[in-house]
């Protein structure tokens, strides 16, 4: 029996509407209980939290912490490890290494230090999920979960063609069960299929090769199946045309789809992820502008979507990794450096390219603005999640910077 | 038999009347610690209830065929349906030459001891070593790999796996330039051009062709719709069934790859002959590659292990990256042992490096040529070795093997091997994929579950359980020492 008493902290608990009350929190056998339930005879560990904030553990909704992509990132970027080592402490603290491609121990330790207790790995192809679980298992301290990528799965595309929503829902529920994953993920819907067959990507209303439907149909069918399955986090969408100027229009259309979904289950219908990468206005890199305002407006008027930022961090060397193989091929041509790509069974594809965000680069500056603009203009902040799409736009260890930028005008002026 | 090599003399292989070298003689030549290893120690078989287990994954090569049907009566494996000759032999002979009890070496004799004593002695050796080497990990599950790496970290030693002498250069090439990879299903359903370069699956991955090349795919017919090209230094068995065979001079593949890249970029090749291949053939092959719909290069040790080290693989990756400007093209490394990919993967997520990981400073470092198992042994840098699920004496150079005869060695293995003749402590383990379950990674990095279809012999644990016990003991002893 473990008994802990956290005394005199400023307690924040949004679920119960407690905003900074000074009070005590008691924990008995891993559960929060009334302090009167603690038995002093059995010994109580008292933690003095006076002057400190006591709050629930943070949840990171989107961070690439495990699976084949991050592991290839580790292999591809030995230079990411060289100056970042921290020896282990005998016998239980393990050695840490890597910044944008940290080893499992650094991931667990750093998240725990930041007060995060649950992190979601947002993209694991079904056939590779056993690998993802191996890594999640190896990450210490924090709780973990994974979203399974289903957008370019051939069997699923067949089921959408056959127009049998019941069978589609059954298939998705089997995938979730078989892969022990938490939610469904779409990555540039349908594009990996087009990439596999023809080496190209798709916009939301382009027809898929072979199949006569569009990415919008994929999103709608799977979102409706998620309604039938009553999933807690319905559908995690990485929009089409990610990384291309003018793609904010595609993002807006994806968000609008949430209004047309036949809703039979409570909660939000769609989650649009790393919106910074899909919030580009303008028709070329030189005329790039922020589409953050439009996206925030859509979020304010559409009650069925949530989003996360994918906030870009200036002067940060990152390793971009995504199941959006098409865009990574484009990024490889921009960077002209290393490029890793892999086609994964009949499930999808992926790409990995090292990148660096520069303060003096116009595009990178606009990227920095988009994320902040969306967050600052959103009226319902409970539907806006802070994330850097680690390690794509920044590292998860950069979150305190984002908090500062959002809370303080002065902080925003510095970078 | 007669072999022809380009630019070399004819080589004849003939029968001899000399007596076969005995095992004892081989061990003496290698200066083994024990000249008589017990063999013929089989698990007693009992027939009994008949069972058929389906979808068993095969613990032989990285093809990891996971569709075997295994028929068992009692503890006797009587049939293996779907497996190749190697697979059948491994399953049907699983009980032969097994290590059934832990042993400790006293002078030149192996003495049976209890598991406790063996673990204690092993922990003593490891704790007292200044810089131990842990080697193997490719013929076991990833769980074992994870514990082995943890042990290396606790001991501040080095840990390496067999990619150090097979596909390590593939990792080095990925470190330099990346690469474009694919998986079996994409090959089956899409590939209309398959190039085998320095690999011969007919002998190494027996089911590879019938599994990936012959079947009809969704967007392509069977073998008749796929072009097969074989590039090798000699006319292999595989070359006879290919549409095109190209003979390249030994060790000069990198020249041919560079010429192919030049042809792709419309650069003039000024010489008539590149590495033994006529210039026209280079243009023809480049054209074939660029006009394929989905091409795959399945390469083996012919590319990774030659004089230019990892430069051939690096150039190959660049070639495939270039080809993606025209069409879809990918490579597939034909990996060897069934879980050598898994040992790379586990090493990556725990330490950030795929192999040759050193913990001398408390954190992970990888210096190929310094912290690779072969170099650590040849240079005499390590003062103890723990071998898990591998037989280095059978595959390492003489100098490396000789160092194993000078330092204390612990072997964890299900069967008697040459390496057991160099052991100071031998701990028997169950066979992963037959007696122990776990995960292994196929050559295209797909994780496959290895099933347990029989119980290990009485008193014998799985290797991850043994390593777990060893870790606990090492921690206790080190704490006690401090």
Short mmCIF file of C-alpha atoms in Angstrom, two decimals, chain B residues 163-403:
data_model
loop_
_atom_site.label_atom_id
_atom_site.label_comp_id
_atom_site.label_asym_id
_atom_site.label_seq_id
_atom_site.Cartn_x
_atom_site.Cartn_y
_atom_site.Cartn_z
CA UNK B 163 25.49 -7.30 -39.25
CA UNK B 164 29.06 -6.37 -38.36
CA UNK B 165 30.15 -8.72 -41.16
CA UNK B 166 27.10 -8.87 -43.41
CA UNK B 167 24.69 -5.98 -43.94
CA UNK B 168 26.38 -3.45 -41.64
CA UNK B 169 27.42 -1.47 -44.74
CA UNK B 170 23.70 -1.10 -45.56
CA UNK B 171 23.27 0.75 -42.26
CA UNK B 172 26.35 2.85 -42.99
CA UNK B 173 24.97 3.76 -46.42
CA UNK B 174 21.66 4.78 -44.83
CA UNK B 175 23.63 6.93 -42.38
CA UNK B 176 25.27 8.67 -45.33
CA UNK B 177 22.50 9.06 -47.92
CA UNK B 178 19.28 7.34 -46.81
CA UNK B 179 17.71 4.92 -49.28
CA UNK B 180 14.48 3.70 -50.84
CA UNK B 181 13.15 0.44 -49.48
CA UNK B 182 10.19 -1.80 -50.05
CA UNK B 183 8.43 -4.85 -48.64
CA UNK B 184 7.35 -8.26 -49.97
CA UNK B 185 3.75 -7.37 -50.70
CA UNK B 186 4.74 -4.45 -52.92
CA UNK B 187 7.10 -6.70 -54.86
CA UNK B 188 4.41 -9.34 -55.35
CA UNK B 189 1.72 -6.87 -56.39
CA UNK B 190 3.68 -4.31 -58.39
CA UNK B 191 7.25 -5.22 -59.34
CA UNK B 192 7.80 -5.74 -63.07
CA UNK B 193 11.59 -5.68 -62.83
CA UNK B 194 13.55 -7.56 -60.19
CA UNK B 195 17.32 -7.35 -60.15
CA UNK B 196 19.29 -9.79 -58.00
CA UNK B 197 22.66 -8.21 -57.42
CA UNK B 198 25.31 -10.21 -55.58
CA UNK B 199 22.63 -12.41 -54.05
CA UNK B 200 21.48 -15.93 -54.79
CA UNK B 201 18.18 -16.71 -53.06
CA UNK B 202 18.03 -20.18 -54.61
CA UNK B 203 20.67 -21.13 -52.08
CA UNK B 204 20.27 -18.53 -49.33
CA UNK B 205 16.54 -17.76 -49.08
CA UNK B 206 15.05 -20.84 -50.66
CA UNK B 207 11.37 -19.85 -50.62
CA UNK B 208 12.05 -16.28 -51.78
CA UNK B 209 11.34 -16.83 -55.46
CA UNK B 210 8.24 -18.98 -55.06
CA UNK B 211 6.94 -16.51 -52.51
CA UNK B 212 7.69 -13.16 -54.13
CA UNK B 213 8.53 -13.56 -57.79
CA UNK B 214 6.36 -16.38 -59.14
CA UNK B 215 2.94 -15.46 -57.68
CA UNK B 216 0.45 -13.30 -59.53
CA UNK B 217 0.02 -9.87 -58.00
CA UNK B 218 -2.89 -7.50 -58.06
CA UNK B 219 -1.40 -5.22 -60.70
CA UNK B 220 0.91 -7.66 -62.40
CA UNK B 221 0.86 -11.25 -63.64
CA UNK B 222 3.24 -13.90 -62.37
CA UNK B 223 6.79 -14.66 -63.41
CA UNK B 224 6.09 -14.05 -67.13
CA UNK B 225 5.21 -10.39 -66.48
CA UNK B 226 8.33 -9.72 -64.46
CA UNK B 227 11.75 -9.27 -65.93
CA UNK B 228 14.49 -10.85 -63.88
CA UNK B 229 18.06 -9.63 -64.11
CA UNK B 230 20.94 -11.28 -62.29
CA UNK B 231 24.20 -9.43 -61.73
CA UNK B 232 26.92 -11.54 -60.18
CA UNK B 233 30.57 -12.40 -60.50
CA UNK B 234 29.77 -15.90 -61.72
CA UNK B 235 26.92 -17.64 -63.48
CA UNK B 236 24.89 -18.77 -60.49
CA UNK B 237 22.01 -21.21 -60.56
CA UNK B 238 19.70 -18.22 -60.41
CA UNK B 239 21.29 -16.74 -63.55
CA UNK B 240 20.01 -19.69 -65.56
CA UNK B 241 16.42 -18.71 -64.93
CA UNK B 242 16.97 -14.98 -65.46
CA UNK B 243 15.96 -12.92 -68.51
CA UNK B 244 19.32 -11.21 -68.44
CA UNK B 245 22.57 -12.14 -66.77
CA UNK B 246 25.37 -9.64 -66.37
CA UNK B 247 28.76 -10.82 -65.19
CA UNK B 248 30.68 -8.19 -63.28
CA UNK B 249 34.33 -8.37 -62.26
CA UNK B 250 34.76 -9.32 -58.58
CA UNK B 251 34.80 -6.34 -56.22
CA UNK B 252 34.07 -3.81 -58.95
CA UNK B 253 30.29 -3.48 -58.61
CA UNK B 254 30.67 0.14 -57.54
CA UNK B 255 32.04 1.01 -61.00
CA UNK B 256 29.03 -0.53 -62.71
CA UNK B 257 26.63 1.30 -60.37
CA UNK B 258 28.39 4.60 -61.05
CA UNK B 259 28.21 3.94 -64.80
CA UNK B 260 24.49 3.25 -64.50
CA UNK B 261 24.04 6.57 -62.73
CA UNK B 262 26.02 8.28 -65.49
CA UNK B 263 23.84 6.64 -68.14
CA UNK B 264 20.73 7.81 -66.28
CA UNK B 265 22.05 11.38 -66.19
CA UNK B 266 22.85 11.25 -69.94
CA UNK B 267 26.58 11.47 -69.33
CA UNK B 268 28.97 9.82 -71.78
CA UNK B 269 30.69 6.68 -70.62
CA UNK B 270 34.06 6.92 -72.28
CA UNK B 271 35.39 3.41 -71.71
CA UNK B 272 34.18 0.43 -73.77
CA UNK B 273 33.96 -1.83 -70.84
CA UNK B 274 32.90 -1.09 -67.24
CA UNK B 275 33.96 -3.70 -64.69
CA UNK B 276 33.75 -6.40 -67.34
CA UNK B 277 30.40 -5.21 -68.71
CA UNK B 278 30.25 -3.79 -72.27
CA UNK B 279 29.18 -0.14 -72.50
CA UNK B 280 26.08 -0.97 -74.56
CA UNK B 281 24.93 -3.33 -71.86
CA UNK B 282 25.22 -0.53 -69.28
CA UNK B 283 22.97 1.69 -71.43
CA UNK B 284 20.57 -1.19 -71.99
CA UNK B 285 20.31 -1.92 -68.28
CA UNK B 286 19.89 1.75 -67.37
CA UNK B 287 17.10 1.99 -69.92
CA UNK B 288 15.44 -1.14 -68.57
CA UNK B 289 15.55 0.29 -65.06
CA UNK B 290 14.21 3.72 -65.96
CA UNK B 291 11.38 2.28 -68.04
CA UNK B 292 10.21 -0.25 -65.44
CA UNK B 293 6.97 0.57 -63.64
CA UNK B 294 8.16 -0.68 -60.27
CA UNK B 295 11.69 -1.99 -60.01
CA UNK B 296 13.42 -3.65 -57.09
CA UNK B 297 17.08 -4.44 -56.53
CA UNK B 298 17.50 -7.36 -54.15
CA UNK B 299 21.11 -7.22 -53.15
CA UNK B 300 23.23 -9.47 -51.00
CA UNK B 301 26.71 -9.70 -49.57
CA UNK B 302 28.16 -9.43 -53.10
CA UNK B 303 27.41 -5.71 -52.75
CA UNK B 304 27.97 -5.12 -49.05
CA UNK B 305 31.17 -7.05 -48.46
CA UNK B 306 33.76 -6.09 -50.98
CA UNK B 307 36.93 -4.02 -51.07
CA UNK B 308 35.26 -0.61 -51.22
CA UNK B 309 33.43 -1.27 -47.92
CA UNK B 310 30.11 0.56 -47.76
CA UNK B 311 30.74 2.64 -50.90
CA UNK B 312 28.98 0.13 -53.19
CA UNK B 313 25.82 0.18 -51.08
CA UNK B 314 25.97 3.95 -50.81
CA UNK B 315 26.23 4.25 -54.60
CA UNK B 316 23.40 1.74 -54.97
CA UNK B 317 21.17 3.85 -52.71
CA UNK B 318 21.98 6.93 -54.78
CA UNK B 319 21.21 5.02 -57.98
CA UNK B 320 17.80 4.06 -56.63
CA UNK B 321 17.15 7.61 -55.43
CA UNK B 322 18.01 8.84 -58.94
CA UNK B 323 15.75 6.22 -60.53
CA UNK B 324 12.82 7.59 -58.54
CA UNK B 325 13.00 10.71 -60.70
CA UNK B 326 11.77 8.50 -63.57
CA UNK B 327 9.77 5.73 -61.99
CA UNK B 328 9.24 3.79 -58.75
CA UNK B 329 12.33 1.93 -57.69
CA UNK B 330 13.50 0.42 -54.42
CA UNK B 331 16.07 -1.88 -52.87
CA UNK B 332 15.68 -4.86 -50.60
CA UNK B 333 18.69 -6.06 -48.63
CA UNK B 334 18.65 -9.87 -48.54
CA UNK B 335 19.40 -10.19 -44.84
CA UNK B 336 20.70 -13.47 -43.41
CA UNK B 337 19.75 -14.73 -39.94
CA UNK B 338 16.08 -14.70 -39.09
CA UNK B 339 16.29 -11.91 -36.54
CA UNK B 340 19.40 -10.00 -37.54
CA UNK B 341 17.12 -7.12 -38.55
CA UNK B 342 15.50 -7.27 -35.10
CA UNK B 343 18.89 -7.04 -33.40
CA UNK B 344 19.57 -3.86 -35.42
CA UNK B 345 16.15 -2.42 -34.60
CA UNK B 346 16.34 -3.13 -30.85
CA UNK B 347 19.83 -1.67 -30.77
CA UNK B 348 18.55 1.46 -32.53
CA UNK B 349 15.69 2.19 -30.16
CA UNK B 350 17.80 1.55 -27.08
CA UNK B 351 21.11 3.11 -28.12
CA UNK B 352 20.60 5.06 -31.37
CA UNK B 353 23.00 2.84 -33.33
CA UNK B 354 22.30 -0.37 -35.27
CA UNK B 355 25.37 -2.42 -34.28
CA UNK B 356 28.90 -2.19 -32.83
CA UNK B 357 27.67 -0.26 -29.79
CA UNK B 358 30.15 0.56 -27.05
CA UNK B 359 29.28 1.74 -23.53
CA UNK B 360 32.78 2.32 -22.16
CA UNK B 361 31.88 5.95 -21.36
CA UNK B 362 28.45 5.06 -19.99
CA UNK B 363 26.65 6.16 -23.13
CA UNK B 364 26.39 4.63 -26.58
CA UNK B 365 29.02 5.08 -29.26
CA UNK B 366 29.55 3.31 -32.57
CA UNK B 367 32.94 3.27 -34.26
CA UNK B 368 33.03 0.82 -37.12
CA UNK B 369 36.53 -0.67 -37.20
CA UNK B 370 36.99 -0.02 -33.48
CA UNK B 371 33.93 -1.18 -31.57
CA UNK B 372 32.93 -3.87 -34.04
CA UNK B 373 33.15 -7.36 -32.49
CA UNK B 374 35.75 -8.54 -34.97
CA UNK B 375 38.11 -5.63 -34.27
CA UNK B 376 37.60 -5.80 -30.51
CA UNK B 377 38.66 -9.45 -30.62
CA UNK B 378 41.48 -9.15 -33.16
CA UNK B 379 42.98 -6.20 -31.30
CA UNK B 380 42.52 -7.98 -27.99
CA UNK B 381 40.54 -5.08 -26.50
CA UNK B 382 37.94 -7.11 -24.64
CA UNK B 383 38.67 -9.23 -21.58
CA UNK B 384 35.51 -11.35 -21.46
CA UNK B 385 32.78 -12.37 -23.86
CA UNK B 386 29.15 -13.36 -23.58
CA UNK B 387 27.83 -15.10 -26.69
CA UNK B 388 24.06 -15.35 -26.99
CA UNK B 389 22.48 -17.30 -29.82
CA UNK B 390 25.34 -17.32 -32.29
CA UNK B 391 28.42 -19.33 -33.24
CA UNK B 392 31.26 -16.85 -33.86
CA UNK B 393 33.99 -19.51 -33.89
CA UNK B 394 32.40 -20.95 -37.03
CA UNK B 395 32.42 -17.62 -38.86
CA UNK B 396 35.10 -15.30 -37.38
CA UNK B 397 38.68 -15.04 -38.64
CA UNK B 398 41.34 -17.13 -36.89
CA UNK B 399 42.86 -14.21 -34.99
CA UNK B 400 39.53 -13.20 -33.50
CA UNK B 401 38.82 -16.79 -32.53
CA UNK B 402 42.23 -17.11 -30.88
CA UNK B 403 41.43 -14.18 -28.61
#
